XYZ file of C-alpha atoms in Angstrom:
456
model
C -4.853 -27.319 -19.849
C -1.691 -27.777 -22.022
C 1.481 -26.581 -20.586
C 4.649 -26.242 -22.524
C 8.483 -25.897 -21.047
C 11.497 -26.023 -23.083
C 15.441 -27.039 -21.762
C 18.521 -27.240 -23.556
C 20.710 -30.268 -23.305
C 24.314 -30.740 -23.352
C 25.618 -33.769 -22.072
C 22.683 -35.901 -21.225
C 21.407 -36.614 -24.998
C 21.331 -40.436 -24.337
C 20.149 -40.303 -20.886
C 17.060 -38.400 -21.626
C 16.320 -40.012 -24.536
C 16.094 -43.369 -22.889
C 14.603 -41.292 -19.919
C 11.642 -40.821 -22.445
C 11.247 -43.926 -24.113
C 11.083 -45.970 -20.577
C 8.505 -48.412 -21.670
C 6.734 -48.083 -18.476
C 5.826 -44.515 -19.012
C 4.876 -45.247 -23.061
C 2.223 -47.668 -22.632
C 4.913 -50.485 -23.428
C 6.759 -48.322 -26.160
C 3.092 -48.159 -28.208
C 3.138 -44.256 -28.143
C 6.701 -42.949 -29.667
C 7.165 -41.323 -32.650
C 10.241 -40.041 -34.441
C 11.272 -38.008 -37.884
C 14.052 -38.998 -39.836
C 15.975 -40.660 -37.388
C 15.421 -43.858 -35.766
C 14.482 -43.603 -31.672
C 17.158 -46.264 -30.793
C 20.032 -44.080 -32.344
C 18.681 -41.088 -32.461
C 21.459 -39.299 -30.177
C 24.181 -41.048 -32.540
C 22.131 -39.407 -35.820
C 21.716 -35.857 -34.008
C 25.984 -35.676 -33.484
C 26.089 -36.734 -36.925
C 23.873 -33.885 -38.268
C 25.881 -31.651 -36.625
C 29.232 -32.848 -37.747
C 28.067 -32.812 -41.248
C 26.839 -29.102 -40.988
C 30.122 -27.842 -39.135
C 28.410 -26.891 -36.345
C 30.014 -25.532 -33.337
C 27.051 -25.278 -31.472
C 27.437 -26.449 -27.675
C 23.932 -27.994 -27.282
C 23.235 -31.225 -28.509
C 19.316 -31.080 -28.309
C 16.326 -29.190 -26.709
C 13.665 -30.987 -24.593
C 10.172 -29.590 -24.665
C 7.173 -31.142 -22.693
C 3.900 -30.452 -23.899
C 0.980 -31.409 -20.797
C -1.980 -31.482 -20.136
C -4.512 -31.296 -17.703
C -5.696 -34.976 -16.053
C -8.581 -36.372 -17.266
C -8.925 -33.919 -20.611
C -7.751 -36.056 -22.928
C -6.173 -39.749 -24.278
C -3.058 -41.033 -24.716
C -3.919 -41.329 -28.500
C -4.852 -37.900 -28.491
C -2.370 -36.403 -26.883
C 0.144 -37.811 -29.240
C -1.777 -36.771 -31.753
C -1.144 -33.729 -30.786
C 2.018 -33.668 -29.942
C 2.986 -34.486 -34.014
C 0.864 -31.866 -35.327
C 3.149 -29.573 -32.707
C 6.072 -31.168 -34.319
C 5.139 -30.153 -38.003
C 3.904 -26.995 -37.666
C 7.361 -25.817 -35.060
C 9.832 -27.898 -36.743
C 8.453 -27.551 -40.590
C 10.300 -30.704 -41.567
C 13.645 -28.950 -40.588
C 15.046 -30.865 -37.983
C 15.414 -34.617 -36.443
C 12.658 -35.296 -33.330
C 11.410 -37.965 -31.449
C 8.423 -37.863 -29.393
C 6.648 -39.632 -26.769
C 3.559 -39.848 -24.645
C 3.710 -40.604 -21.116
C 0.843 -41.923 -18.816
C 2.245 -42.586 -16.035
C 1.303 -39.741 -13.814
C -1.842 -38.073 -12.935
C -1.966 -35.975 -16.075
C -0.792 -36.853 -19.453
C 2.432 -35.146 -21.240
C 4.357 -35.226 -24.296
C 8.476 -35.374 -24.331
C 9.722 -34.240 -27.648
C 13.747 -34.479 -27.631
C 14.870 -32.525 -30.943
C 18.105 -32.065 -32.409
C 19.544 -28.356 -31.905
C 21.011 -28.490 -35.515
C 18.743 -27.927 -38.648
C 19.486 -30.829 -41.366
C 18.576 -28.715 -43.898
C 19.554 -24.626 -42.798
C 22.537 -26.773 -40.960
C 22.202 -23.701 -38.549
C 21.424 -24.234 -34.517
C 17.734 -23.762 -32.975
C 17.551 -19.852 -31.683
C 15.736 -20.922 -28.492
C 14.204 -17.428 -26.950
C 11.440 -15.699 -26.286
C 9.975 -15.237 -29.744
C 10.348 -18.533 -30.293
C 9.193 -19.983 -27.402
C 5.641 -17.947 -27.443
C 5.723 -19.391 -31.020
C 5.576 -22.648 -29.794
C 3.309 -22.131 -27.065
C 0.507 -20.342 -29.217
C 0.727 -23.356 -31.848
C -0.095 -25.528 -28.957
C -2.461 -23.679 -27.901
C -4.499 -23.424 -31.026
C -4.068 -26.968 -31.370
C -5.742 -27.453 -28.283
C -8.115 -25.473 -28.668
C -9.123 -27.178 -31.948
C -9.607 -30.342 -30.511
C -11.582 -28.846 -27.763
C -8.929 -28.769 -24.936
C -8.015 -25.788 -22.197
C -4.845 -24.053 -22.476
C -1.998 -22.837 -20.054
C -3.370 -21.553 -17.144
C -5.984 -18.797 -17.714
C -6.346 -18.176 -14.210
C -2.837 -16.953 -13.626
C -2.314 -15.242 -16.452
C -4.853 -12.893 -16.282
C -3.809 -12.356 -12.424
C -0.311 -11.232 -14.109
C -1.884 -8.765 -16.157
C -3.687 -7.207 -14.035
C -1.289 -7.383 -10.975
C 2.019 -7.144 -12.948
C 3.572 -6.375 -9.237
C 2.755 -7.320 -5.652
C 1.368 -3.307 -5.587
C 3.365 -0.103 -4.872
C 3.071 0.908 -0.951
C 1.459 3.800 -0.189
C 4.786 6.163 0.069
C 6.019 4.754 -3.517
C 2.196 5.501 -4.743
C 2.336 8.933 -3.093
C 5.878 9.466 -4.253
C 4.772 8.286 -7.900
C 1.727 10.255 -8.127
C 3.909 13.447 -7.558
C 6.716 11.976 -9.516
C 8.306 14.804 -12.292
C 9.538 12.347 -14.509
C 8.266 12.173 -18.213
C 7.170 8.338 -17.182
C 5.851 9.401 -14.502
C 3.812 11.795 -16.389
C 3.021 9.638 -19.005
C 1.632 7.147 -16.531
C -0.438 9.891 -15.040
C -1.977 10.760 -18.253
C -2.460 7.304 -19.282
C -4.332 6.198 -16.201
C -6.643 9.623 -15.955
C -7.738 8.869 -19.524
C -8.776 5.060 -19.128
C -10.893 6.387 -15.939
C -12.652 9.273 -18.288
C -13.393 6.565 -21.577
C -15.452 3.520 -21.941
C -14.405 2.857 -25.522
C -10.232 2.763 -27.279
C -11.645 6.022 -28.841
C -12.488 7.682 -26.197
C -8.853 6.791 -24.637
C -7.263 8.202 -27.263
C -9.493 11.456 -27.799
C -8.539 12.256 -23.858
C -4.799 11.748 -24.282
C -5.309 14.169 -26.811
C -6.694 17.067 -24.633
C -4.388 16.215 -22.276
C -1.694 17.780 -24.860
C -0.474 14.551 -26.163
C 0.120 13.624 -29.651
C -0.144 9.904 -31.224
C 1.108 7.856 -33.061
C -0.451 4.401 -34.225
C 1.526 1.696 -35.608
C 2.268 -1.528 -34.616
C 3.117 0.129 -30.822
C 0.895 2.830 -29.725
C 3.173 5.876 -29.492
C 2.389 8.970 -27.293
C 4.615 12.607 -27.445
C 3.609 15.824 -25.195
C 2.789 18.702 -27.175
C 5.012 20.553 -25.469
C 7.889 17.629 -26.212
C 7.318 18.413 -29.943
C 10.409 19.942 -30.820
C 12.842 18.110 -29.000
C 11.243 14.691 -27.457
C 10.309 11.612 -29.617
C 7.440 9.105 -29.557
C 7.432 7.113 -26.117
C 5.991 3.630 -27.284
C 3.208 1.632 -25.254
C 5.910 -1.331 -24.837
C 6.181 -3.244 -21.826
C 10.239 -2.990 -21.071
C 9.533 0.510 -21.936
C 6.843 1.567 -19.827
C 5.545 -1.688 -18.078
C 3.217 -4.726 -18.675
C 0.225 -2.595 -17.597
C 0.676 0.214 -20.245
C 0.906 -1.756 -23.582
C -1.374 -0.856 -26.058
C -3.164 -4.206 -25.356
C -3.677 -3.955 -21.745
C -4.878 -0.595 -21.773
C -7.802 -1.710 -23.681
C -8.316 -4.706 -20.851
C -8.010 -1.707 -18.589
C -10.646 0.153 -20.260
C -13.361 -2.117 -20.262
C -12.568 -3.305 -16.822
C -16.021 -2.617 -15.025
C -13.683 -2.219 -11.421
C -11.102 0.090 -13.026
C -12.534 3.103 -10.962
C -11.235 0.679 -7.368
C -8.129 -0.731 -9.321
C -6.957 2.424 -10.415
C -7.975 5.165 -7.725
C -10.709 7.831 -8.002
C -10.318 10.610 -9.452
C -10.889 12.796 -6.464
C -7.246 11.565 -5.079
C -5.874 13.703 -8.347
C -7.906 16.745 -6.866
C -6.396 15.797 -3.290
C -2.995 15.815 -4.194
C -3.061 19.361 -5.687
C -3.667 20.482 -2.271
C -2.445 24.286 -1.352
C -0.947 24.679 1.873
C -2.528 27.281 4.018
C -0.918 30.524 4.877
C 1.395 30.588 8.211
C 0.652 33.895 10.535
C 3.320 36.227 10.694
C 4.997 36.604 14.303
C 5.121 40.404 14.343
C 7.256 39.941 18.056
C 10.453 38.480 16.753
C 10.024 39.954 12.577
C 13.034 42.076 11.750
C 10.890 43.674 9.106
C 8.028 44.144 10.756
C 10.671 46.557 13.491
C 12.366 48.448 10.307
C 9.228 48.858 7.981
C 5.986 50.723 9.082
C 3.993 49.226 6.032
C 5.043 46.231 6.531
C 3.854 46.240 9.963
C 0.308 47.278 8.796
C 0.083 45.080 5.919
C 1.383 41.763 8.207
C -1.536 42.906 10.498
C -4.040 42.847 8.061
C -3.080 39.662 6.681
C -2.165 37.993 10.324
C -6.554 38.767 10.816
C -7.324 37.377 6.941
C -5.479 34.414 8.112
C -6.486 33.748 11.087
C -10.489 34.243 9.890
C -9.521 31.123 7.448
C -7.911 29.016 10.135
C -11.071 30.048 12.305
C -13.327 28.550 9.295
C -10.819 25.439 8.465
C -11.628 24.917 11.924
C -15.192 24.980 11.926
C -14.976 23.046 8.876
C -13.971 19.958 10.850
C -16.403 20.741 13.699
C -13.699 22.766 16.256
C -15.068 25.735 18.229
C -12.397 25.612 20.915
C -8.713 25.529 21.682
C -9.233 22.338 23.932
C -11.248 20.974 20.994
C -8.531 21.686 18.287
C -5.897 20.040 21.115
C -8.241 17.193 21.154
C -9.271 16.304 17.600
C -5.402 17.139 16.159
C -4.504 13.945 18.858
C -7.249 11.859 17.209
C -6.497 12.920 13.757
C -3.048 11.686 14.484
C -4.120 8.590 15.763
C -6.228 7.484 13.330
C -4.021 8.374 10.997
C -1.721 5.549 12.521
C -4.200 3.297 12.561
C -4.821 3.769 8.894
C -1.361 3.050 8.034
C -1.040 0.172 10.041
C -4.102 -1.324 8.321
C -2.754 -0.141 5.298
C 0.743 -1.819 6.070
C -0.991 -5.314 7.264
C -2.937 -5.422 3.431
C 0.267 -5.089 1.925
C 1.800 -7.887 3.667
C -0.921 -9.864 2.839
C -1.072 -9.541 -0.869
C 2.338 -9.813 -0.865
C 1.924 -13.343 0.901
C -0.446 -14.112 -1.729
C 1.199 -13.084 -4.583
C 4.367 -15.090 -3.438
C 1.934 -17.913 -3.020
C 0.400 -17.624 -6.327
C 4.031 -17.409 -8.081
C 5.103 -20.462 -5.845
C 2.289 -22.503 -7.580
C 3.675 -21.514 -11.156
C 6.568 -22.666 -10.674
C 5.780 -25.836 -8.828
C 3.314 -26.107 -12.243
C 6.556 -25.194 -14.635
C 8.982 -27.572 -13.088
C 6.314 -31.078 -11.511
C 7.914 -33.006 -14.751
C 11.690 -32.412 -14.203
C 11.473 -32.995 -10.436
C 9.360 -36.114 -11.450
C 12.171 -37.399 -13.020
C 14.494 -36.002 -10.651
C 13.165 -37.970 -8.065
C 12.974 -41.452 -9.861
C 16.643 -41.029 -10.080
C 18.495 -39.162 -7.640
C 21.768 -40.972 -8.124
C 21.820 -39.482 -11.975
C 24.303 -36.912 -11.032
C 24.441 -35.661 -14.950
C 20.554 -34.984 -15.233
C 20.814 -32.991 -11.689
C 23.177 -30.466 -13.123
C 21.297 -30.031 -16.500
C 17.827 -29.321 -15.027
C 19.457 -28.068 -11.533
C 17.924 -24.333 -11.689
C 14.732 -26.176 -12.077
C 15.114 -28.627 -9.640
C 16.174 -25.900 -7.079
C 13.395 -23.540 -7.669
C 10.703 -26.234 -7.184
C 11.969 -27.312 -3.973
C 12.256 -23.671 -2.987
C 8.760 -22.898 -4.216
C 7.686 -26.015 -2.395
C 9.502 -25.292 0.891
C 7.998 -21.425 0.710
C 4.096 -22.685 -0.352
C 4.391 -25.410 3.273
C 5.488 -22.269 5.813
C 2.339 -20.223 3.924
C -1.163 -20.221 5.077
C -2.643 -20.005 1.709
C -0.898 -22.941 0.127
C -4.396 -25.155 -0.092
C -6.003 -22.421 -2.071
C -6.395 -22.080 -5.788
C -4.864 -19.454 -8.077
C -8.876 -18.297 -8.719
C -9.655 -18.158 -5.139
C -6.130 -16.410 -4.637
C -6.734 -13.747 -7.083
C -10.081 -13.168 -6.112
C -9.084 -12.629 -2.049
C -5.581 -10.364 -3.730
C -8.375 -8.205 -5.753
C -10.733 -7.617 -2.162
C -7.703 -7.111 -0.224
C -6.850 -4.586 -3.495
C -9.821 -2.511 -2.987
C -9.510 -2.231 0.934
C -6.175 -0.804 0.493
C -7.131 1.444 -2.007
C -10.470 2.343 0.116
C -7.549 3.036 3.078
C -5.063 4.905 0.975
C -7.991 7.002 -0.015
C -9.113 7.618 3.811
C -5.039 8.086 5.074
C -5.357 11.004 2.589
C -7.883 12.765 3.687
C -6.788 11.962 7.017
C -2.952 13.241 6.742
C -4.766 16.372 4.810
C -6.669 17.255 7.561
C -4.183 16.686 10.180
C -1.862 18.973 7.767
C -4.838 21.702 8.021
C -5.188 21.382 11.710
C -1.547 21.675 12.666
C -1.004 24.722 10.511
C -4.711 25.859 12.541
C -3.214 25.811 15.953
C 0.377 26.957 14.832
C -1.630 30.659 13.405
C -3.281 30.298 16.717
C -0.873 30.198 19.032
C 1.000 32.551 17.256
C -1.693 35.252 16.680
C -2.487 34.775 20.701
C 1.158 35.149 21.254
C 1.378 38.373 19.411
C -1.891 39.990 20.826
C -0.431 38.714 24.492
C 2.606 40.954 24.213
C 0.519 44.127 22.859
């Protein structure tokens, strides 16, 4: 598995650079490389380049560390590697030096490179883009030369759970949500239930009033948006990791999408209509002033209460003492529900803490490796010190947690069972609170339609 990480530095050129080429971590010096600069003076050479190109830039030099899992691979070819990084990132443009270390458990590559171009004379533009540039080199490299890449495992947790899971009040809140997100969400997640192909996706947006637009980002509008809205885009800071054009077609042919994403049935559930309410003809103004009134509110008090009489029998009630009696168990096992409910959240949340902790313990093990051989280097503390920090945070967080022996698979697979059952509870709270709902409004038209028959 080849990792990569990438840090800026801006005081500690020389330090790290020694740091690097320690001869006890180089197999006695035997594995370090450089381009057009010599190792020994290489920090002198970099300040140079940058004087000569009038650069104002405040970093001196970036540090990326290329690793890999133990036991994959040599020293020899892991430096190997590491050059053919070097040429295809850098392109000849600016001054490196890189070297192998096998001192540890697993092998790694340190390449310290100058932040200054010799030949644009204009600084590296470290971001995103270019970082997922350098990692998807490395990991075609890699994969060339018959290696694993960063770690599959939690990556394709991330995409599927992009967050810990909404609780069931935000997912009851979101499934009514108004909101043209909200609506496009909706949409999107009905249609990946109904299709098994991309086609099929996009023929159901389509009769569910949408037009689209495919470019480079799949672009949805609502037909009745035409005039007046534009194209939403499938992008994730848009609408969210789980509705790019990409993961919707993971989400597709995902053979558990109909327990990841709900049923269908909830849909139907949610579009529930609430049952008419008696009228109390005692204590109605209107009913006093308005003859017709009167006569219609008695004719619908009996239509009414004939419904609530069926509702009733629909859940197995022939009795007042039995309606008393089942809306008290209703309500309790609604609570139970939600507790249940309530205790799978807290678990997946443990676990997804637990399988973020990892990552970072994995993002950071070779700065706190070197943080450690030298605690007294006060300069290399407070150039790596957000790293340093959030390892010994992670660290401290995965020792308190029960799950810390675990691995990210095993993890995932207990987050996706965990999944379900809450989904498989959500599902039963519903019906649940809906019949509780049905019952309450039940015994409020009965005691009322008693009521009024008691004073005539």
């Amino acid at each position: 598995m080849a990792v990569t990480k990438i840090h800026p530095i801006e005081k500690t050129l020389h330090l790290a650079l020694n740091y690097i080429m320690n001869a006890d971590k180089t197999d006695e010096k035997i594995l370090i490389s450089s381009f057009n600069c010599n190792p020994k003076l290489a920090h002198l050479e970099f300040e140079q380049t940058k004087r000569e190109c009038n650069s104002k830039a405040k970093i001196l030099a970036r540090h990326l560390i290329q690793s890999f899992a133990p036991g994959e691979t040599t020293p020899e070819q892991a430096h190997k590697i590491g050059l053919e990084l070097c040429e295809k990132v850098f392109q000849g443009k600016y001054e490196y030096v890189l070297t192998t270390h096998i001192d540890k458990g697993h092998l790694h590559n340190h390449v310290i490179f100058n932040n200054v171009s010799f030949v644009t004379g204009k600084a590296y533009q470290s971001n995103k883009r270019s970082y997922h540039q350098i990692r998807t080199v490395s990991d075609e490299i890699c994969k060339e030369n018959g290696l694993s890449v960063i770690d599959e495992n939690y990556k394709k947790f991330k995409n599927r759970y992009s967050t810990n899971g909404k609780s069931y009040i935000e997912y009851m809140e979101f499934k009514k949500g108004g909101s043209w997100k909200n609506r496009l969400h909706l949409a999107i997640d009905k249609a990946i239930l109904k299709s098994g192909t991309y086609e099929e996706f996009l023929k159901a947006m389509e009769d569910l009033g949408y037009e689209i637009k495919i470019g480079k980002y799949l672009s949805f509008r609502h037909k009745d948006k035409k005039d007046s809205g534009r194209f939403t885009r499938t992008k994730a800071n848009v609408l969210g990791e789980d509705y790019t054009k990409e993961r919707i077609k993971e989400r597709i042919e995902d053979p558990t999408k109909q327990q990841i994403y709900n049923k269908e049935q909830l849909y139907d559930k949610l579009s529930y209509k609430k049952p008419d309410t008696i009228v109390n003809i005692k204590n109605n103004e209107k009913v006093k002033s308005s003859k017709g009134y009167e006569v219609w509110a008695g004719k619908h008090n009996m239509k009414t209460m004939a419904s609530s009489l069926n509702e009733m029998r629909r859940y197995g009630i022939n009795t007042y003492e039995e309606l008393e009696l089942k809306l008290k168990k209703a309500a309790s096992d609604r609570q139970q529900l939600l507790d249940q409910i309530k205790q799978a959240e807290q678990e997946m949340k443990s676990i997804y803490s637990v399988i973020e902790n990892k990552n970072t313990l994995s993002k950071n093990q070779l700065i706190h490796d070197m943080y450690i051989e030298d605690k007294e280097n006060n300069a290399f503390y407070e150039e790596y010190k957000p790293q340093i920090i959030a390892y010994e945070i992670a660290l401290k967080e995965l020792e308190k947690s029960g799950y810390r022996t675990l691995s990210i698979p095993k993890l995932s697979d207990k987050y996706t069972v965990l999944e379900q059952k809450k989904i498989s509870l959500m599902e039963e709270y519903s019906y649940q609170n809906f019949m509780l709902h049905d019952l309450q409004q039940a015994k409020k038209n009965t005691d009322i339609y008693l009521n009024n028959h008691l004073e005539k």
